[in-house]
XYZ file of C-alpha atoms in Angstrom:
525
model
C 86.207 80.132 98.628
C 82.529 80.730 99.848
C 80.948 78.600 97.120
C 83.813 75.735 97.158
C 82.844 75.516 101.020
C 78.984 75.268 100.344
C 80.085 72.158 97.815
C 82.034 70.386 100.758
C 79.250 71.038 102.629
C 76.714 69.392 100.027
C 78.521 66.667 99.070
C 80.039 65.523 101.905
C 76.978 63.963 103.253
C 75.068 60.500 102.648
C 73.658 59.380 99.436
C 70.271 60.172 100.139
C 71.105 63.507 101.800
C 73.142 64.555 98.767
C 71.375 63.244 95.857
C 67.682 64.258 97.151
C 68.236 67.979 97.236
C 70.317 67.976 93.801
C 67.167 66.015 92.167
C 64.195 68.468 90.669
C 60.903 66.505 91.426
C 58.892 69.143 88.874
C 60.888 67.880 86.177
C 58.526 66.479 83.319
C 57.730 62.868 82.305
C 58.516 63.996 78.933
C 61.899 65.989 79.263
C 63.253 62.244 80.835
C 61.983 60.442 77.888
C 63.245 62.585 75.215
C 66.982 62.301 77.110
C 68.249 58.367 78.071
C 69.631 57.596 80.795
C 73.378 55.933 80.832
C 74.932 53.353 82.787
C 78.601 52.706 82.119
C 80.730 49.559 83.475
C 84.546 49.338 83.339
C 85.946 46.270 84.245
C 89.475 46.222 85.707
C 92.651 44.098 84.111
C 89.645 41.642 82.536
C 91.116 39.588 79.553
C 89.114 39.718 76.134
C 88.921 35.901 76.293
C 87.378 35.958 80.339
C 84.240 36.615 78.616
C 82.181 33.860 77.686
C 80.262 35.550 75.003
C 83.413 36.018 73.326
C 85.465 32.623 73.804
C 84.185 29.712 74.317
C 86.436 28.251 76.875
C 84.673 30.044 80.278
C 81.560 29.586 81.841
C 81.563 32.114 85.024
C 79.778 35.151 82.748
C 76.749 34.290 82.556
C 74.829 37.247 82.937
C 77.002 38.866 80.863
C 76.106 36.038 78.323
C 72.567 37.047 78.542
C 73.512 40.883 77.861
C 75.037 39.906 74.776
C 72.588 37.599 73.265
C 69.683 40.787 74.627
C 71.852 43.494 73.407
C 75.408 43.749 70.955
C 78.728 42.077 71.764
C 81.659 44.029 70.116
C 85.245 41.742 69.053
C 87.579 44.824 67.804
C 86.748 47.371 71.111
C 89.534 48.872 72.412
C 90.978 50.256 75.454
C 92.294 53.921 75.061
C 95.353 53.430 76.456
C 96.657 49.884 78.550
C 96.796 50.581 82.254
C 94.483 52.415 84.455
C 94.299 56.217 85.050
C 95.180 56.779 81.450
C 92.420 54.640 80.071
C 90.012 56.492 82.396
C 91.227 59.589 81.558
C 90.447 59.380 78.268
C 86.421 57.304 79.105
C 85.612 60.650 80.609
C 86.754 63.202 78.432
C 87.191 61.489 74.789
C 90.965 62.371 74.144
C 93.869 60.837 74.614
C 96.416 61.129 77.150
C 98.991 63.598 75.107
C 96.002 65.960 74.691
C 94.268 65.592 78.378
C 97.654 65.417 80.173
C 96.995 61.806 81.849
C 99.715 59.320 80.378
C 100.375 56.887 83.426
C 99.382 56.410 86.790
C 98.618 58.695 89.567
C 99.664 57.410 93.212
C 98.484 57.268 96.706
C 100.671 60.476 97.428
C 99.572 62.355 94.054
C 99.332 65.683 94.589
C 97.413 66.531 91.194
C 94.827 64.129 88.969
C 93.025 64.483 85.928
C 93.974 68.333 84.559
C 91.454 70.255 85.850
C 90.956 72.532 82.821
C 89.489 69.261 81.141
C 85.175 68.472 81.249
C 84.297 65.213 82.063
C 81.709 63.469 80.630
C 79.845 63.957 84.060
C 80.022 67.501 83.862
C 79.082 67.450 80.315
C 76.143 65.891 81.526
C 74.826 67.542 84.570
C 74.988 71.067 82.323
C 72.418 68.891 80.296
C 69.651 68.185 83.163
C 71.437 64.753 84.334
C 71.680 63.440 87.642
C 75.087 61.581 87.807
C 76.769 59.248 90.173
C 80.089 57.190 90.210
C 80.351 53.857 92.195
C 84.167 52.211 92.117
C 87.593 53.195 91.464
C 87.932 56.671 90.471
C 91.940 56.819 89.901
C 92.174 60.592 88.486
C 93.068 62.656 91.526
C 92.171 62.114 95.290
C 93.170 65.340 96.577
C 91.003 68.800 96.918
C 89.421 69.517 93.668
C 90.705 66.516 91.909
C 87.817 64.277 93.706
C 85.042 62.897 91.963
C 82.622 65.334 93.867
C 84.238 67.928 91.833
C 84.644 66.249 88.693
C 81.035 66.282 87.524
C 79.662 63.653 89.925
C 76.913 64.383 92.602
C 77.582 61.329 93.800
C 80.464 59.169 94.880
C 80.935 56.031 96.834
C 84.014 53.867 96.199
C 88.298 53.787 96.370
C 89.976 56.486 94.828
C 92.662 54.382 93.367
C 93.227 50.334 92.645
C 92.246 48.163 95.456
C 95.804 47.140 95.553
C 97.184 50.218 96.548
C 96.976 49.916 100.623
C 96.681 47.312 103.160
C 93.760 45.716 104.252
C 92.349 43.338 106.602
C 91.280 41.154 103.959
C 94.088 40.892 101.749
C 92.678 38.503 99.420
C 94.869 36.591 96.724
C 97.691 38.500 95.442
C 101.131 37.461 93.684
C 103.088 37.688 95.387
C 101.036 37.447 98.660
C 100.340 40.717 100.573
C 100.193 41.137 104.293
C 97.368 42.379 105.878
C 97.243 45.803 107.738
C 99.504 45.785 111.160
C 97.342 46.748 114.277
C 98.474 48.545 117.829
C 101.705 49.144 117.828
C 102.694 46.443 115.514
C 105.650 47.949 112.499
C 104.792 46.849 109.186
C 106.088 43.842 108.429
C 108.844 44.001 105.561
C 106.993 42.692 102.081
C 107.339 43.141 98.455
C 107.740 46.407 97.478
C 104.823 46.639 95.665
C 102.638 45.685 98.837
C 101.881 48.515 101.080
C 102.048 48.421 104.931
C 101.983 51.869 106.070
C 98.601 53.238 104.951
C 95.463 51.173 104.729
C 93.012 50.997 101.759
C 90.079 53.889 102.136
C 86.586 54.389 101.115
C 85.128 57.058 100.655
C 80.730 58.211 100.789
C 81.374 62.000 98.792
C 84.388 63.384 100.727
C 83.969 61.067 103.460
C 86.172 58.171 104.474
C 83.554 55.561 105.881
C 85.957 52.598 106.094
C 89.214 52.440 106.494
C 90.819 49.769 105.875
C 88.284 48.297 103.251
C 86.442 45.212 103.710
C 87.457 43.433 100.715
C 85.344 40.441 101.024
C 82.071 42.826 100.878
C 83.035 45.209 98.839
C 81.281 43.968 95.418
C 77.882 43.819 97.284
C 78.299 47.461 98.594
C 79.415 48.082 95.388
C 76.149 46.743 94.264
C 73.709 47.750 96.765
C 74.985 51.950 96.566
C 74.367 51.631 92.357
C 71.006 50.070 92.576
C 70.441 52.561 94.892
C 71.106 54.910 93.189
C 69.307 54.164 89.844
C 66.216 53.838 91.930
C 66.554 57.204 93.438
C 67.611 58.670 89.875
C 64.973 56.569 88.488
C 62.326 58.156 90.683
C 63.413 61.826 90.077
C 61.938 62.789 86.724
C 65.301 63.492 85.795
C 67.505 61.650 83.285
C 70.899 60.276 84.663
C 74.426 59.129 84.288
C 76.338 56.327 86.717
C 79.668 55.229 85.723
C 80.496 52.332 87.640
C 84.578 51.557 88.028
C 84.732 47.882 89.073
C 87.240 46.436 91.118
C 87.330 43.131 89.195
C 89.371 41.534 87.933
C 92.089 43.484 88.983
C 94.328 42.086 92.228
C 93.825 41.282 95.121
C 91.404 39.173 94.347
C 88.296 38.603 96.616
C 88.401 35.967 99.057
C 84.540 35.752 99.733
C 84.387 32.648 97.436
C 85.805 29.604 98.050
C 87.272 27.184 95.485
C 89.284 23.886 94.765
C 92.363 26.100 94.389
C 92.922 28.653 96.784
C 95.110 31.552 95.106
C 94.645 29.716 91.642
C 93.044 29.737 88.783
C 89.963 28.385 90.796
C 90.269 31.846 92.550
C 90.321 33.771 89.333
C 87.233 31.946 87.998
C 85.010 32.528 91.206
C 86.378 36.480 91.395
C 84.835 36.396 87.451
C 81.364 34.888 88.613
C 81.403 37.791 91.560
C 81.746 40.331 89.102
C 79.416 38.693 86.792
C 76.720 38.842 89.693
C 77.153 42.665 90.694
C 76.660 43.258 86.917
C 73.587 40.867 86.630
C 71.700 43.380 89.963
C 73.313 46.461 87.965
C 71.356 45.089 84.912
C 68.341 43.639 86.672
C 67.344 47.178 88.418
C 67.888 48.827 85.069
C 65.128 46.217 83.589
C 62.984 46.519 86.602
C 62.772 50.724 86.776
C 64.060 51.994 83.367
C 64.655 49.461 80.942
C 62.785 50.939 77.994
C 65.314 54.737 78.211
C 68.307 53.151 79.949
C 71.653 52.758 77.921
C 74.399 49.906 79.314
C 77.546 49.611 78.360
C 79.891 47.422 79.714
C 83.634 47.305 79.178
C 87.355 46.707 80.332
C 90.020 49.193 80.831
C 93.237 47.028 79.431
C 93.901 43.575 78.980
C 95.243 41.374 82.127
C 97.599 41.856 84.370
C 99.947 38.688 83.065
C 102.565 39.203 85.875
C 100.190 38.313 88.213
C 100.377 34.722 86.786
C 97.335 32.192 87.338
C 95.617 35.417 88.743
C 95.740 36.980 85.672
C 92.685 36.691 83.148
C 93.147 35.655 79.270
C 93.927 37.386 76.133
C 91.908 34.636 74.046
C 93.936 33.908 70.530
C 95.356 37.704 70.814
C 98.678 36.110 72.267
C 101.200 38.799 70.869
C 104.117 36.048 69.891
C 106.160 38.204 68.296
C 107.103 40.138 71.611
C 106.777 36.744 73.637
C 109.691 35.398 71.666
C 111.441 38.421 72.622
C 110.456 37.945 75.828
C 108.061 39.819 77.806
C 104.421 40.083 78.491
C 102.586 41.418 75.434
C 99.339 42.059 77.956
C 98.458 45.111 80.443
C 101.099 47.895 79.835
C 101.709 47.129 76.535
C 100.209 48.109 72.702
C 99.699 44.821 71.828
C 96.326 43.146 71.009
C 96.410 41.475 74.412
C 96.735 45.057 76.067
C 94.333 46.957 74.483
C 91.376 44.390 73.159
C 88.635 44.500 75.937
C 85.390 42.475 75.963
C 82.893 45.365 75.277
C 78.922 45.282 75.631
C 75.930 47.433 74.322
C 72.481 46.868 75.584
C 69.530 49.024 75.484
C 66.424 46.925 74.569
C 64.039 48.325 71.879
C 66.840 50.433 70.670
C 69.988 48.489 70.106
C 69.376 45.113 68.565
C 69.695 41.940 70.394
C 72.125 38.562 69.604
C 74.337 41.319 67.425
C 78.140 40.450 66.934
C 79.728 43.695 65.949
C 83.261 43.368 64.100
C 83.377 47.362 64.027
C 86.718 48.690 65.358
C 85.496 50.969 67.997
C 87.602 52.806 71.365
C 86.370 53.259 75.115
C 86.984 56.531 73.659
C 84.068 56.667 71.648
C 81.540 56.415 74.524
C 82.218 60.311 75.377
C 81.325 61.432 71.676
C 78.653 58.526 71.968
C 77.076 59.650 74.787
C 76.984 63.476 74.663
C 75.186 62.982 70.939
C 72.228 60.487 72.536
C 72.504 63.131 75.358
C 71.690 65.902 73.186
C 74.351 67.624 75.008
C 77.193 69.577 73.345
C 80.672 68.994 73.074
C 83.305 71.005 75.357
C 84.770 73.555 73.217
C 87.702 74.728 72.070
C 89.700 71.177 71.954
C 89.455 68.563 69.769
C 88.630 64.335 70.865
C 89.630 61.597 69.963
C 86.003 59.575 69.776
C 83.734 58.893 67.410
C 79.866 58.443 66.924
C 79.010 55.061 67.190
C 75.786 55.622 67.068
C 75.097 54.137 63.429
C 76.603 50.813 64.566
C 75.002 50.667 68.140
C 71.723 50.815 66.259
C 72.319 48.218 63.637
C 72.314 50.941 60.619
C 76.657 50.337 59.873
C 78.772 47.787 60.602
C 81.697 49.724 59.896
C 83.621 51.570 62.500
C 86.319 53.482 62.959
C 89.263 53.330 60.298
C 92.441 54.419 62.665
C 92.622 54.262 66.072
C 96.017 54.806 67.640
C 97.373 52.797 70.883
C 99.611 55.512 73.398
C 102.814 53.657 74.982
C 101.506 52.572 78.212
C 104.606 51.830 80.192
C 106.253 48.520 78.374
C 108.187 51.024 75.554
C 108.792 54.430 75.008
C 107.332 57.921 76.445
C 103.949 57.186 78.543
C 101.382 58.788 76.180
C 103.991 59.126 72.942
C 101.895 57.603 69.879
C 103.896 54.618 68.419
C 101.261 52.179 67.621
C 99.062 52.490 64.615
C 95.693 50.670 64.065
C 94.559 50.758 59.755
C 92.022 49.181 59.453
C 92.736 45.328 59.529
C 96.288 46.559 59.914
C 98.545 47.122 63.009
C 102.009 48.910 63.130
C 104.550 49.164 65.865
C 107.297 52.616 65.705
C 108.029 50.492 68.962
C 107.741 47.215 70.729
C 108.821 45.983 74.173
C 106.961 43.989 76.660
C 105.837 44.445 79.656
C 106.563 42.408 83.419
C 106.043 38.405 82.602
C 104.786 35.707 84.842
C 108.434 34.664 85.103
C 109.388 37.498 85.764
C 111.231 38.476 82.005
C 110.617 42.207 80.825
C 111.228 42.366 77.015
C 113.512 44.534 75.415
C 112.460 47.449 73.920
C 113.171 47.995 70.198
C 112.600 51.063 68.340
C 111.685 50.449 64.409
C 112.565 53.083 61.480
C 110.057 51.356 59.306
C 107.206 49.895 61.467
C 106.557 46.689 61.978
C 102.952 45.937 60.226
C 100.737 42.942 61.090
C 97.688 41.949 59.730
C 95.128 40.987 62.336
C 92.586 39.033 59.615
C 94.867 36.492 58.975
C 97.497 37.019 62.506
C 95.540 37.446 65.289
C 98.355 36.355 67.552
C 100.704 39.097 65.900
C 103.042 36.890 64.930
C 104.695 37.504 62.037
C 105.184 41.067 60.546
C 105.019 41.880 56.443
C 108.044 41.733 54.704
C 108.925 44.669 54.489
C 109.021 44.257 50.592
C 106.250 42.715 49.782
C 103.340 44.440 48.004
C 101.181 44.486 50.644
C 103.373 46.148 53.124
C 104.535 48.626 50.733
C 100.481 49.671 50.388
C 100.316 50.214 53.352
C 103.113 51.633 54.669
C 102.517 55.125 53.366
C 98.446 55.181 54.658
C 100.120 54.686 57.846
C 102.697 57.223 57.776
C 100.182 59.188 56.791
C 98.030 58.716 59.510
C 100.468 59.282 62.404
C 101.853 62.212 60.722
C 97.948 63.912 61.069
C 97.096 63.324 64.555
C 100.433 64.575 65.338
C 100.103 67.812 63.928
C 96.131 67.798 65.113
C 97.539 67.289 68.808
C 100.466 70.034 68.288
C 97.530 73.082 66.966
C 94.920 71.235 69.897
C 94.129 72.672 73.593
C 96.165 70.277 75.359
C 96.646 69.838 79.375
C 99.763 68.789 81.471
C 98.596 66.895 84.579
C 100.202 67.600 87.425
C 102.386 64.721 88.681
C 104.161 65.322 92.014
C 103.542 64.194 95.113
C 103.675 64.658 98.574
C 103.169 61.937 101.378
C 100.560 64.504 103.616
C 97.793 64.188 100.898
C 97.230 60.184 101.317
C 93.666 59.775 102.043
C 93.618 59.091 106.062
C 90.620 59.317 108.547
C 92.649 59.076 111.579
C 96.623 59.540 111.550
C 97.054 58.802 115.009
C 96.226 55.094 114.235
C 98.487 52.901 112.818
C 97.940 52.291 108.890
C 95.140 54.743 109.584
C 92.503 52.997 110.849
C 88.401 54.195 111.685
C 85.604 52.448 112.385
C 83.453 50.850 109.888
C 79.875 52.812 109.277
């Protein structure tokens, strides 16, 4: 236990007392060059069409405009899996959730996280030279070695789960509304029973709560000000590095530090957008200012939006999904519909990645590990097998052709979390299984298992509404390719290294700087 203590010891101190000592000033000018550096930005809930560089009808991204039209904009990205540890799970280690274990959400009382017999692609990275830090939601396992700190990451400074799950002072805009934290002696007052009362919302510096409960209202500019920090430091050490930044946008509560014309409307869901467009504008701007010319950005979503959540909720674009909203439903967040899995996705890297470059190459979140370890000139973890790909060829402009399959894990909405039911071929999409998820008005669509899939095709039915008949030509083409398809990963996965995640839970491991205090409650440092 002797070297596990020296860790907690290292890491559980501030950012400039832990990353200093980590950092090797001797390292050469030349050994940073040769390796870039990697910034990586994961929105939260953010709807393909929030994103003005990809539909027309906002105006609240405009820094994210600007990456696009410097670097490459990406229409067919996808989300590895639609809702939130699962989709992270698979960022960092390139594989989905039936081979790394992590096939729905962890809670505030989770006793395990992200297997930890799986390499992140922060530990990948740091056994390559890099210095790494994570800013944001983390969402993989709060407790003992299941923290960032032990993940790969020299540095942490964020929630460990969504900003939703504990009370705050600041509630923010919510549906329905949430009550803030009770003070003194004050019981919790009785609220929806996905509000919590009893344990307020931490943050933690390393292993360190610092605030508890979160400021809401200034957490995007701390948010900010640690990962500007941060590159500068990294920037400075003659080492190459890695920060992964897990926004809290757009995903509810929604931030209450900007005011509009309608308070807890869509007005509200417009100004959150321009927040988050404005951390990622100082994100970008300190790149350009201290390592523009060897600094990769990418910038993506998680899942699609959170459509239960109503006018909070961001937009799918024209990926509407009307075959399950007939049936009733959601086909958003949760689900393996377009609308769950499509994510606005950026590339920018000036001098290496081209600029004003509209990909149409069907790519994965999943394809940043494999990305990334190759530009890192790192090597893969061994014995398992992932589910990315390259994407080099595209990112520089040499392909515009991407990925051929890519398959979409049940996500809560239908069927066993994980369980592959959804097939992507191409410009093709099958369903094994449908179902929505939790609607605005509150309907939950049915779900419906399919013998013989249903099969879309996204050129011509981007709202995925009305399958092949089922003996037509066309659908009898492709049937078999997809058939074919499933039946391969499925055997890949049953001969790979697979993990089980461990997924109990016991109430003494919520994160708490001082139990004695109602909700838990500590000074702000």
């Amino acid at each position: 236990m002797g070297w596990l203590f020296l860790k907690v010891l290292l890491v559980g101190v501030s950012f400039s007392g832990l990353l200093y000592p980590l950092m090797d000033f001797c390292s050469s000018r030349k050994a940073r060059e040769e390796k870039p550096n990697f910034v990586i930005i994961l929105a939260d809930d953010m709807g393909w069409g929030d994103l003005g560089a990809n539909w027309a009808k906002t105006k609240n991204t405009v820094n994210l405009d600007r990456m696009a039209l410097e670097g490459m904009r990406f229409v067919d990205f996808h989300a590895p899996a639609s809702t939130c540890s699962p989709s992270r799970a698979s960022l960092l280690t390139g594989r989905l959730g039936f081979r790394n274990g992590v096939t729905h959400n962890f809670a505030v009382t989770s006793v395990g996280g992200l297997p930890l017999n799986e390499t992140t692609l922060a530990q990948v990275l740091q056994e390559a030279g890099y210095v790494t830090g994570m800013i944001g939601k983390w969402h993989l396992g709060h407790h003992g070695a299941y923290h960032p700190n032990f993940r790969g990451f020299d540095y942490y400074f964020g929630i460990p789960y969504s900003h939703d799950m504990g009370c705050t002072d600041t509630p923010g805009y919510n549906h329905p509304p949430c009550p803030a934290c009770p003070r003194g002696d004050t019981p919790p007052r009785k609220s929806e029973k996905d509000c919590y009362t009893d344990v307020a919302l931490p943050l933690f510096e390393n292993l360190n709560i610092v605030e508890q409960p979160v400021n809401l209202s200034s957490l995007a500019q701390k948010y900010a000000e640690k990962a500007t920090q941060f590159i500068q430091h990294a920037s400075s050490s003659g080492r190459p590095f890695l920060l992964y930044v897990g926004l809290a946008h757009m995903h509810v509560p929604l931030s209450v530090t900007q005011h509009s014309e309608d308070p807890g409307g869509q007005g509200s869901y417009s100004a959150g957008l321009q927040e988050m467009d404005s951390l990622v504008g100082q994100i970008k701007d300190k790149v350009d200012s201290t390592a523009k010319e060897n600094t990769f950005l990418w910038f993506t979503g998680d899942n699609g939006p959170w459509a239960q959540k109503c006018e909070l909720a961001g937009s799918m674009g024209p990926f509407t999904g009307s075959w399950q909203t007939r049936q009733g439903g959601s086909p958003a967040k949760q689900t393996t519909w377009e609308g769950g899995h499509r994510v606005p996705a950026l590339a920018y890297w000036p001098g290496r990645i081209p600029a004003n470059v509209t990909s149409t190459a069907l790519l994965s979140v999943l394809d940043i590990f494999t990305t990334v370890v190759t530009l890192a000139q790192a090597s893969l973890p061994p014995s398992r097998r992932f589910d990315g790909v390259d994407a080099s060829e595209v990112l520089f402009g040499r392909s515009q052709t991407g990925r051929r399959v890519l398959f979409h894990p049940n996500s809560g909405a239908a069927g066993e979390p994980g369980a592959l039911q959804t097939v992507r071929l191409e410009r093709y999409k099958a369903f094994y299984i449908t179902g929505g998820a939790k609607a605005c008005d509150g309907t939950v669509g049915p779900e419906q298992r399919h013998e013989l899939p249903l099969i879309f095709n996204l050129d011509r039915d981007t709202a995925e509404g009305l399958p092949l008949e089922r003996g037509s030509a066309e659908c009898q083409t492709v049937l078999p390719q997809v058939q074919k398809a499933l039946a391969d990963v499925l055997q890949d996965i049953a001969f790979d290294n697979i993990s089980r995640a461990d997924y109990t839970q016991d109430p003494s491991v919520t994160p708490c700087c001082d139990p004695s205090q109602t909700a838990c409650r500590c000074r702000t440092v």
